[in-house]
Coordinates of C-alpha atoms in Angstrom, one line a residue:
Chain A
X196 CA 130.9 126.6 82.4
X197 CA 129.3 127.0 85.9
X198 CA 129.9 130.4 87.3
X199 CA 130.5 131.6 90.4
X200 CA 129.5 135.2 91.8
X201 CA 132.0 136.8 94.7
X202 CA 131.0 139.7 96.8
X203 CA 132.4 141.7 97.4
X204 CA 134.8 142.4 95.1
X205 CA 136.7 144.8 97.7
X206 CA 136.3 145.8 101.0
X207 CA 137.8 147.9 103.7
X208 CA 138.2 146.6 107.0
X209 CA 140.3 147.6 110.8
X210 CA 142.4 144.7 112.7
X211 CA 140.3 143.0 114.9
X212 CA 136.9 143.3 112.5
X213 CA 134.7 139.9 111.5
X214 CA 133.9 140.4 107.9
X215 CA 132.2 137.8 105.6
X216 CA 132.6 137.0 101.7
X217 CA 129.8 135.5 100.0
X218 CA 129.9 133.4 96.7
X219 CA 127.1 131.9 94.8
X220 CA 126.8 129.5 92.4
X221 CA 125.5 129.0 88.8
X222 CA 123.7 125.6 89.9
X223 CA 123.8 123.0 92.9
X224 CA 127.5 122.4 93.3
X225 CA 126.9 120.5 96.7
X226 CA 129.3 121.0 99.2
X227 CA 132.1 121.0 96.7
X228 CA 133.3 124.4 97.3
X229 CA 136.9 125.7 98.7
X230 CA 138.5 129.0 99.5
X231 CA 142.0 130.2 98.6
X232 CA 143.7 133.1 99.9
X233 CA 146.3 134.8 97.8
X234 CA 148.8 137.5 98.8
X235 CA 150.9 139.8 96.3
X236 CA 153.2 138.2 94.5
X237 CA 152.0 134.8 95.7
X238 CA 150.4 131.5 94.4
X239 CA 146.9 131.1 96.5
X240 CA 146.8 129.2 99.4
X241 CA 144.1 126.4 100.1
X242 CA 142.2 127.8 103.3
X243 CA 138.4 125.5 103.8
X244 CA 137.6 122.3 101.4
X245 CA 134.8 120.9 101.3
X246 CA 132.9 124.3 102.1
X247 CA 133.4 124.1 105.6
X248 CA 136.9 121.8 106.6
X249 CA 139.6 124.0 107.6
X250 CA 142.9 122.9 106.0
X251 CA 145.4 122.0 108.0
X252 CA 147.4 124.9 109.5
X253 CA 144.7 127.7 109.1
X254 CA 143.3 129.6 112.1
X255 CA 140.8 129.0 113.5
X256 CA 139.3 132.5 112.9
X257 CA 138.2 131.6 109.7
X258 CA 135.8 129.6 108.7
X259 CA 133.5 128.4 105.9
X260 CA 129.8 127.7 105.7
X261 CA 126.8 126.7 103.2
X262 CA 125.8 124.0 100.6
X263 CA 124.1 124.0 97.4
X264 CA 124.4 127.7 95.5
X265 CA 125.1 129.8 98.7
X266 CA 128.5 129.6 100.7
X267 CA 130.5 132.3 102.7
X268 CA 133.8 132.6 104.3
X269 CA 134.2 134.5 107.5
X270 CA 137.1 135.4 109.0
X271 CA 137.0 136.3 112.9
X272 CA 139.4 139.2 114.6
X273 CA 141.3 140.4 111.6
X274 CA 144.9 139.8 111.6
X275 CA 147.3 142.5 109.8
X276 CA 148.4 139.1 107.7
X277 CA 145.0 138.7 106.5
X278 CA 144.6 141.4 104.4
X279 CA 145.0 139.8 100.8
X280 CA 142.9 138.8 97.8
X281 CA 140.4 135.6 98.6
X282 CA 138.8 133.6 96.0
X283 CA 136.3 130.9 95.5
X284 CA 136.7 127.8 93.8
X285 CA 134.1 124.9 92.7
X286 CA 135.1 121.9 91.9
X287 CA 131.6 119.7 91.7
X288 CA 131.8 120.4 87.7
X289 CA 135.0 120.5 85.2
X290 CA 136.3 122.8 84.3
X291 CA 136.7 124.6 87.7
X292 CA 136.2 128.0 88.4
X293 CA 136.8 131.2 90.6
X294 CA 134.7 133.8 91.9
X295 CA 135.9 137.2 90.7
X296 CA 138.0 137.6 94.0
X297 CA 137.2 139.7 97.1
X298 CA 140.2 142.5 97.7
X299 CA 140.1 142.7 102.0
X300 CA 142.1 146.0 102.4
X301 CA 142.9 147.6 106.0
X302 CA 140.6 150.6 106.3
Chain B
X119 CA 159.9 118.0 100.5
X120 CA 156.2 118.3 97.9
X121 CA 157.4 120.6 95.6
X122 CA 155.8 121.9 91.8
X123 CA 158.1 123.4 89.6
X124 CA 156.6 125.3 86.2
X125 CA 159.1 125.8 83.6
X126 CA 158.7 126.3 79.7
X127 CA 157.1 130.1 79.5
X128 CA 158.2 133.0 77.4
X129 CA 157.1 135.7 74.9
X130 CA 155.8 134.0 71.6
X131 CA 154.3 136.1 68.6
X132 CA 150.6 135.3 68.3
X133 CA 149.5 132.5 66.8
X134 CA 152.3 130.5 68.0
X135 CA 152.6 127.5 70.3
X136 CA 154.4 127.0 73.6
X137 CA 154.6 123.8 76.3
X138 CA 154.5 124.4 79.7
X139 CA 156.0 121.4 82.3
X140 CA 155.4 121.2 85.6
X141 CA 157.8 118.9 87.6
X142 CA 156.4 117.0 90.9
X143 CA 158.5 116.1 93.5
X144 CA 158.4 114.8 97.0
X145 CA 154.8 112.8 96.8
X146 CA 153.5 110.1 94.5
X147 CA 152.6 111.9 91.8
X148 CA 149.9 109.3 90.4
X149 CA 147.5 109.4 93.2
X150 CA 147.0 113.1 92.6
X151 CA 144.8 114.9 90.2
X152 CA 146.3 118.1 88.4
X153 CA 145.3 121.2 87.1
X154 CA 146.6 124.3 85.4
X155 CA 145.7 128.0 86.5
X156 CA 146.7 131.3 85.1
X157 CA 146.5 134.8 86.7
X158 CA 146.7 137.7 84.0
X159 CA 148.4 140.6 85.4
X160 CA 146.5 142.6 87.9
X161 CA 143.7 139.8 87.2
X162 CA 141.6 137.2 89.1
X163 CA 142.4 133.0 88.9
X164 CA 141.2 131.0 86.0
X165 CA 141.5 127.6 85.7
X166 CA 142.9 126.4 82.3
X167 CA 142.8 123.0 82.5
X168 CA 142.5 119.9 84.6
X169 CA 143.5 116.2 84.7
X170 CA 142.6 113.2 86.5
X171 CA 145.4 110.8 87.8
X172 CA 145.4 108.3 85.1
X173 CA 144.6 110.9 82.3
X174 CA 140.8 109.6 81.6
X175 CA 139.4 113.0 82.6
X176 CA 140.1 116.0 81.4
X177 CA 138.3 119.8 81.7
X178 CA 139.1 123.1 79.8
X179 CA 137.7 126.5 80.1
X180 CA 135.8 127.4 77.3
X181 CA 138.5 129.8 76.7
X182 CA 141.3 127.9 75.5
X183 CA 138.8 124.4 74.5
X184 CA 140.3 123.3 71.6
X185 CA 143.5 125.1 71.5
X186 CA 145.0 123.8 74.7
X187 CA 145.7 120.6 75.3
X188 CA 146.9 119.2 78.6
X189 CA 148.7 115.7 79.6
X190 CA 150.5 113.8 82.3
X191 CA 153.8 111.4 82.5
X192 CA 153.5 109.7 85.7
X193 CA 156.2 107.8 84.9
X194 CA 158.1 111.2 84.8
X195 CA 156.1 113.2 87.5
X196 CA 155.1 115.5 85.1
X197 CA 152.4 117.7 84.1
X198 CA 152.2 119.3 80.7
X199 CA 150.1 121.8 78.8
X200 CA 150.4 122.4 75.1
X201 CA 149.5 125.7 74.0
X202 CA 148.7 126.5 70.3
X203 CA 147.3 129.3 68.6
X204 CA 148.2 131.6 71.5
X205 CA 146.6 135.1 71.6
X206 CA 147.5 138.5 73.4
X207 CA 144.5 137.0 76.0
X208 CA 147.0 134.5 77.4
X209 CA 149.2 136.6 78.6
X210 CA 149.7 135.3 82.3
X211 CA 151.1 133.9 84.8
X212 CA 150.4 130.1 84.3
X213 CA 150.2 127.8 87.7
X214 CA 150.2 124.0 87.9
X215 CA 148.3 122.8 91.5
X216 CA 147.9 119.5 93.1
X217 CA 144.4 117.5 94.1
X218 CA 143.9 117.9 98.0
X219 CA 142.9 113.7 98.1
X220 CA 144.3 110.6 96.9
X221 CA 141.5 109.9 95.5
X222 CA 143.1 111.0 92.0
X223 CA 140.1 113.2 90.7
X224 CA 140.3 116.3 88.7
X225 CA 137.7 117.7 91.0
X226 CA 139.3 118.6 94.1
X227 CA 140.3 121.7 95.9
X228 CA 144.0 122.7 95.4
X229 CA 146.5 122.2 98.0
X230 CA 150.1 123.0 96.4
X231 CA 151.0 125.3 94.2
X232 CA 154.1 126.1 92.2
X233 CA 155.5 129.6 91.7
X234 CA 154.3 129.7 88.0
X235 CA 155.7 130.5 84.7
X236 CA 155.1 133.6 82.6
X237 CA 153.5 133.3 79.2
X238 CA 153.7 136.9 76.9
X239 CA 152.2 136.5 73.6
X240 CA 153.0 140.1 72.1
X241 CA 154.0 141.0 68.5

């Protein structure tokens, strides 16, 4: 199965920060790459397609970039609602699959 | 309103079989790929399985690959996975999610979610 590398897996951050998650592919998955965010207790919810398209509804403040093996979220002026667990997905091969997960805790 | 609803977990002894359903509602369920994805406690997303809209594609992590079998009614909104042989590694909470596009592929990003059903396989 293709893999997918997250880092990091946690990371401490204050409201009103910029921080940026990295994930790296196994092989070329083209652009075919989305971020999910999940809070406790919660299914994940879809944040960027596409590595870059903001899903309808999201903020603004984040935002997706990269193509190939290398992609990153980033997520502008940290909200208090935005600490959570993020994930990344690929979906170019079956079966899909997640990065480890990045914990984003409030310092 | 789009709605996926997971129903059919449990605790089942090792070795022995469950089927999960996940009921669609509120969108046409055959333009839609569909996949399965469990979250062990404390633990990161996997996905289990996917399926293309008419069934002609399917993908399983290596994982459960030839012990898990998933399928689709359209003509019932429904998504299925069969689960045989289970192990104390299954234990999760088991997801089904819908294909962002109309397109119908299995290879999509995930845009709606259930609230999952838990699987405990424990002697």
């Amino acid at each position: 199965d293709l893999q997918m590398t997250q880092t990091p897996s946690s990371l401490s951050a204050s409201v009103g920060d910029r921080v940026t998650i990295t994930c790296q592919a196994s092989q070329d998955i083209n652009k075919f790459l989305s971020w999910y965010q999940q809070r406790p207790g919660k299914p994940p919810n879809l944040l960027i397609y596409d590595a870059s398209i903001l899903e309808t509804g999201v903020p603004s403040r984040f935002s997706g970039r990269g193509s190939g093996t290398y992609f990153t979220l980033t997520i502008n002026s940290l909200q208090p609602e935005d600490f959570a667990t993020y994930y990344c997905q690929q979906y170019d091969d079956l079966p899909i699959t997640f990065g480890q997960g990045t914990r984003l805790e409030i310092k | 309103e789009v709605r996926l609803v997971e129903s059919g977990g449990g605790v089942v002894r090792p070795g022995g079989s469950l089927r999960l359903t996940c009921l669609a509602s509120g969108f046409t369920f055959d333009d839609y790929g569909m996949m399965w994805v469990r979250q062990a406690p404390g633990k990161g997303l996997e996905c289990v399985s996917g399926i293309n809209w008419k069934s002609a594609k399917t993908g399983y992590a290596d994982s459960v690959k030839g012990r898990f079998t998933i399928s689709r009614d359209n003509a019932k909104n429904s998504l299925y996975l069969e689960m045989n042989s289970l192990r104390a590694e299954d234990t999760a909470l088991y997801y089904c999610a819908r294909g962002r596009s109309t397109t119908g592929t299995a290879n999509d990003a995930f845009d709606i979610w259930g609230q999952g059903t838990w699987v405990t396989v424990s002697s």
